[in-house]
Coordinates of N, CA and C in Angstrom, one line a residue:
X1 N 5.6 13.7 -10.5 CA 6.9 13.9 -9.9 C 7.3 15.3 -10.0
X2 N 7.4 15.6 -11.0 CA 7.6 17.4 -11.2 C 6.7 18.3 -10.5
X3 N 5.6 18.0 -10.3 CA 4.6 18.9 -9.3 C 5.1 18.8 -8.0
X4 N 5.6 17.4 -7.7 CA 6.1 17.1 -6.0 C 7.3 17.8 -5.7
X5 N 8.2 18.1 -6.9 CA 8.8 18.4 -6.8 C 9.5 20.1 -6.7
X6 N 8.6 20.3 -7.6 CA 8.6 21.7 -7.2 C 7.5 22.5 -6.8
X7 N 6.6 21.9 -5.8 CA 5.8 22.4 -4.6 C 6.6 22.1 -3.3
X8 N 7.8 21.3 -3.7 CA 9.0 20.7 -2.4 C 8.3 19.7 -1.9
X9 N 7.5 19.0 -2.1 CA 6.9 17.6 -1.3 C 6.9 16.5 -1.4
X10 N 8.0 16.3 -2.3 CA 8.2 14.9 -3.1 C 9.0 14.1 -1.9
X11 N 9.2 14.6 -0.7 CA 9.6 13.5 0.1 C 8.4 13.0 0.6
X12 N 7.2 13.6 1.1 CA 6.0 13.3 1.5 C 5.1 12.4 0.3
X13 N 5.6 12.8 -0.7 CA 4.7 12.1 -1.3 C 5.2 10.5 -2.1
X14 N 4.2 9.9 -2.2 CA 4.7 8.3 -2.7 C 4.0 8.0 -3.7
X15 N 4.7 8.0 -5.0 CA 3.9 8.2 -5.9 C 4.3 6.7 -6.6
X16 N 2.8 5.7 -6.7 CA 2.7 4.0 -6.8 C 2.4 4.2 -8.4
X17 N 3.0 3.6 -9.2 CA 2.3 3.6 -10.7 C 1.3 1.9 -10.8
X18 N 0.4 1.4 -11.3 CA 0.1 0.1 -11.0 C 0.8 -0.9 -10.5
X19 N -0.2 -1.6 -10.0 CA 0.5 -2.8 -9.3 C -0.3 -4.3 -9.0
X20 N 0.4 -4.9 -9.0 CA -0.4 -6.1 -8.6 C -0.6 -6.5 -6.9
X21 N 0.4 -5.8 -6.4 CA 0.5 -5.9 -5.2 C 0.0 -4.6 -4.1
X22 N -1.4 -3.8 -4.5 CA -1.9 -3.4 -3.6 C -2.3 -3.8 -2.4
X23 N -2.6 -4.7 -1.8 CA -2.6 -4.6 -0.4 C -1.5 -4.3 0.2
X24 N -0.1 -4.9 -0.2 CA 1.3 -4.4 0.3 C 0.9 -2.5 0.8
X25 N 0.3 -1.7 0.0 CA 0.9 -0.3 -0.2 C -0.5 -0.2 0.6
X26 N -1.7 -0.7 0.8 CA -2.9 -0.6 1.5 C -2.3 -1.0 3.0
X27 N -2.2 -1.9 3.4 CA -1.5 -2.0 5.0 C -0.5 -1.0 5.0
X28 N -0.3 -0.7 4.7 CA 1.4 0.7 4.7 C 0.5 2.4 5.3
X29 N -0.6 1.9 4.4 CA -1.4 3.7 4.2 C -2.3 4.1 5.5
X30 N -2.0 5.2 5.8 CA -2.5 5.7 7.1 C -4.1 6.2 6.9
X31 N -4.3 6.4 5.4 CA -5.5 6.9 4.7 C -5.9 6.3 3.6
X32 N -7.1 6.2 3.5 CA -7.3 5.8 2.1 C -8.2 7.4 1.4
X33 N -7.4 7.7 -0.1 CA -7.9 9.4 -0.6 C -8.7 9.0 -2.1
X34 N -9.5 9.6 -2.6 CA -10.2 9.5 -3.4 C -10.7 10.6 -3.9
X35 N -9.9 10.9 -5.0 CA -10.1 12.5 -5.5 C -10.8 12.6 -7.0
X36 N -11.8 11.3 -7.3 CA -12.4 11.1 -8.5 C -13.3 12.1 -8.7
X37 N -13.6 12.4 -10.0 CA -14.5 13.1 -10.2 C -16.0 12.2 -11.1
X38 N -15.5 11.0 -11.8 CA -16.8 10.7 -12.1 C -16.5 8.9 -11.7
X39 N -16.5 8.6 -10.1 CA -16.0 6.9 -10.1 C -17.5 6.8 -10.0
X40 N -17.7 5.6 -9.9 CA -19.0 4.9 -9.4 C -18.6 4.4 -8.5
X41 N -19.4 3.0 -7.8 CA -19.4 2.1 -6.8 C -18.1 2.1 -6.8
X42 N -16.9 2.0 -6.0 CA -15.7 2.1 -5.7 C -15.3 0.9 -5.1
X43 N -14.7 0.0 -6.3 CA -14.0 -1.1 -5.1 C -13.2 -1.0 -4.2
X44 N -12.3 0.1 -5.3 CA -10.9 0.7 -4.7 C -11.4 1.0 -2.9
X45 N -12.3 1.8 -3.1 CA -13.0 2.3 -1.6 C -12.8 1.6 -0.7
X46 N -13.8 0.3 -1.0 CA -14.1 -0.7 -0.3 C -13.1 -1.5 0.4
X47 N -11.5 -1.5 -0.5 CA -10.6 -2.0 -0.4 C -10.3 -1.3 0.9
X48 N -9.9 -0.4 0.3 CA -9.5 0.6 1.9 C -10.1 0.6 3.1
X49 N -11.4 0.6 3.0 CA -12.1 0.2 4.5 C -12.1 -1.0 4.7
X50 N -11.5 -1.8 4.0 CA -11.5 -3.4 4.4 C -10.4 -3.3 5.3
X51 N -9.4 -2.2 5.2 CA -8.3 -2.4 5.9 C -8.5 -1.3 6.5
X52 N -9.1 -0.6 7.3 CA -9.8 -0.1 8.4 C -9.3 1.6 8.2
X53 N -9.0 1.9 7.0 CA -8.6 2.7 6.5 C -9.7 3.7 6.8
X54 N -9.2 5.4 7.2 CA -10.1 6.5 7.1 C -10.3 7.0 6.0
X55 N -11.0 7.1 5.3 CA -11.1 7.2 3.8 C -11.6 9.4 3.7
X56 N -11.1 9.8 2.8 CA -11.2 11.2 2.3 C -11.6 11.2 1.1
X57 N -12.6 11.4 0.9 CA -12.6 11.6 -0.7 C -14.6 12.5 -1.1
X58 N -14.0 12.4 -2.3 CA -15.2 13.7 -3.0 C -16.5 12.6 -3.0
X59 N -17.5 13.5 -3.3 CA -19.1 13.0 -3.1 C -19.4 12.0 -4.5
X60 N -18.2 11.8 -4.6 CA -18.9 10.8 -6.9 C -19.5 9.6 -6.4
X61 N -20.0 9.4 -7.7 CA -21.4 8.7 -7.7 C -20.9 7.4 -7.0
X62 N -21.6 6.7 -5.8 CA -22.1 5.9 -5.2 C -21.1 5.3 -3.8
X63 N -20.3 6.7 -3.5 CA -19.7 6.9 -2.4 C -20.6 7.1 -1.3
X64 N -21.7 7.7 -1.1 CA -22.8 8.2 -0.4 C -23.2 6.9 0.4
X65 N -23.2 5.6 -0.9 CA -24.1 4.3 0.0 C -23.1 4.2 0.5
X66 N -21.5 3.7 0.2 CA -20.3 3.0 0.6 C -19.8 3.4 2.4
X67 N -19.8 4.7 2.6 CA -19.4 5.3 3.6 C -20.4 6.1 4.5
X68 N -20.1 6.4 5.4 CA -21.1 7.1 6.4 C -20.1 9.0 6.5
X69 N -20.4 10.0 5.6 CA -19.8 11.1 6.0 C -19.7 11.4 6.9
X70 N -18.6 11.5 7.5 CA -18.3 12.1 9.1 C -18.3 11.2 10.4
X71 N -18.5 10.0 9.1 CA -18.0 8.5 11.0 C -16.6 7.7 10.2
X72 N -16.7 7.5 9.0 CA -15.9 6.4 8.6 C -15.3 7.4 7.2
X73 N -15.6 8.2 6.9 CA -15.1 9.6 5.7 C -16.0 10.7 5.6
X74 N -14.3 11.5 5.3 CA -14.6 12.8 5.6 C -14.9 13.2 4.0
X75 N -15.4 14.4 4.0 CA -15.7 14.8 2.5 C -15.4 15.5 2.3
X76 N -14.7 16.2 1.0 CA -14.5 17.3 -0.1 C -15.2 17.4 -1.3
X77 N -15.4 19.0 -1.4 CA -15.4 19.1 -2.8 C -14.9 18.8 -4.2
X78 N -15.2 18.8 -5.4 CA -14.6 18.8 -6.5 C -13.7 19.6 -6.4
X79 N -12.6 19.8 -6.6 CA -11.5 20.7 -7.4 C -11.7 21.3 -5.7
X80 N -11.6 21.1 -4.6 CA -11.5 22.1 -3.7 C -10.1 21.5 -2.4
X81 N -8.7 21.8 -3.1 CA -7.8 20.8 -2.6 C -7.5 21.8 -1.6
X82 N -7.9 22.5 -0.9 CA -7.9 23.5 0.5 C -8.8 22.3 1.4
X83 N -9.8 21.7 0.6 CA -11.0 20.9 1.6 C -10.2 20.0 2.0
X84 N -9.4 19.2 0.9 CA -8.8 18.2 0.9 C -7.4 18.1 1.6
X85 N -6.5 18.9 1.7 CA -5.4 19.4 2.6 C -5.6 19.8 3.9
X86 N -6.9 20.4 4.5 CA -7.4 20.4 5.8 C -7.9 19.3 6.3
X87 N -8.6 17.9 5.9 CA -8.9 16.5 6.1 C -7.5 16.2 6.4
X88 N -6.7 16.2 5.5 CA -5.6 15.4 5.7 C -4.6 15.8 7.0
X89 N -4.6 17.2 7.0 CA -3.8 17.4 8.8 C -4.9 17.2 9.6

């Protein structure tokens, strides 16, 4: 919240702490983002493409089988939030 807030973006941003009610906030989302550094097989992912979600997110382990780079997600680097801010406009 303090980062949102003083980068000024805390209107743009919607920050969910857990829930039981993710699909509510999954039908809502225009993207599905994934900025892990060490996930595995991704349910989370999966979730998102279930709901036809364009998915962004970094190369961690076993995103490669889940998604097709550059039909169904786009990719970023580790720590490269320039990669990940240009995906997103």
């Amino acid at each position: 919240r303090e980062l949102a807030a003083a980068r000024r973006v805390a209107d743009l941003v919607d920050l969910v702490p857990e829930t039981p009610e993710v699909w509510r906030h999954l039908r809502a989302a225009d993207a599905f983002v994934c900025c892990s550094h060490g996930e595995a097989y991704s349910l989370s992912v999966l979730e998102g493409l279930a709901f036809g979600l364009p998915v962004v997110s970094t190369p961690c382990g076993g995103l490669g089988e889940q998604v097709t780079w550059g039909v169904n997600a786009l990719r970023f680097e580790f720590d490269d939030h320039r990669g990940l801010a240009g995906h997103l406009c």
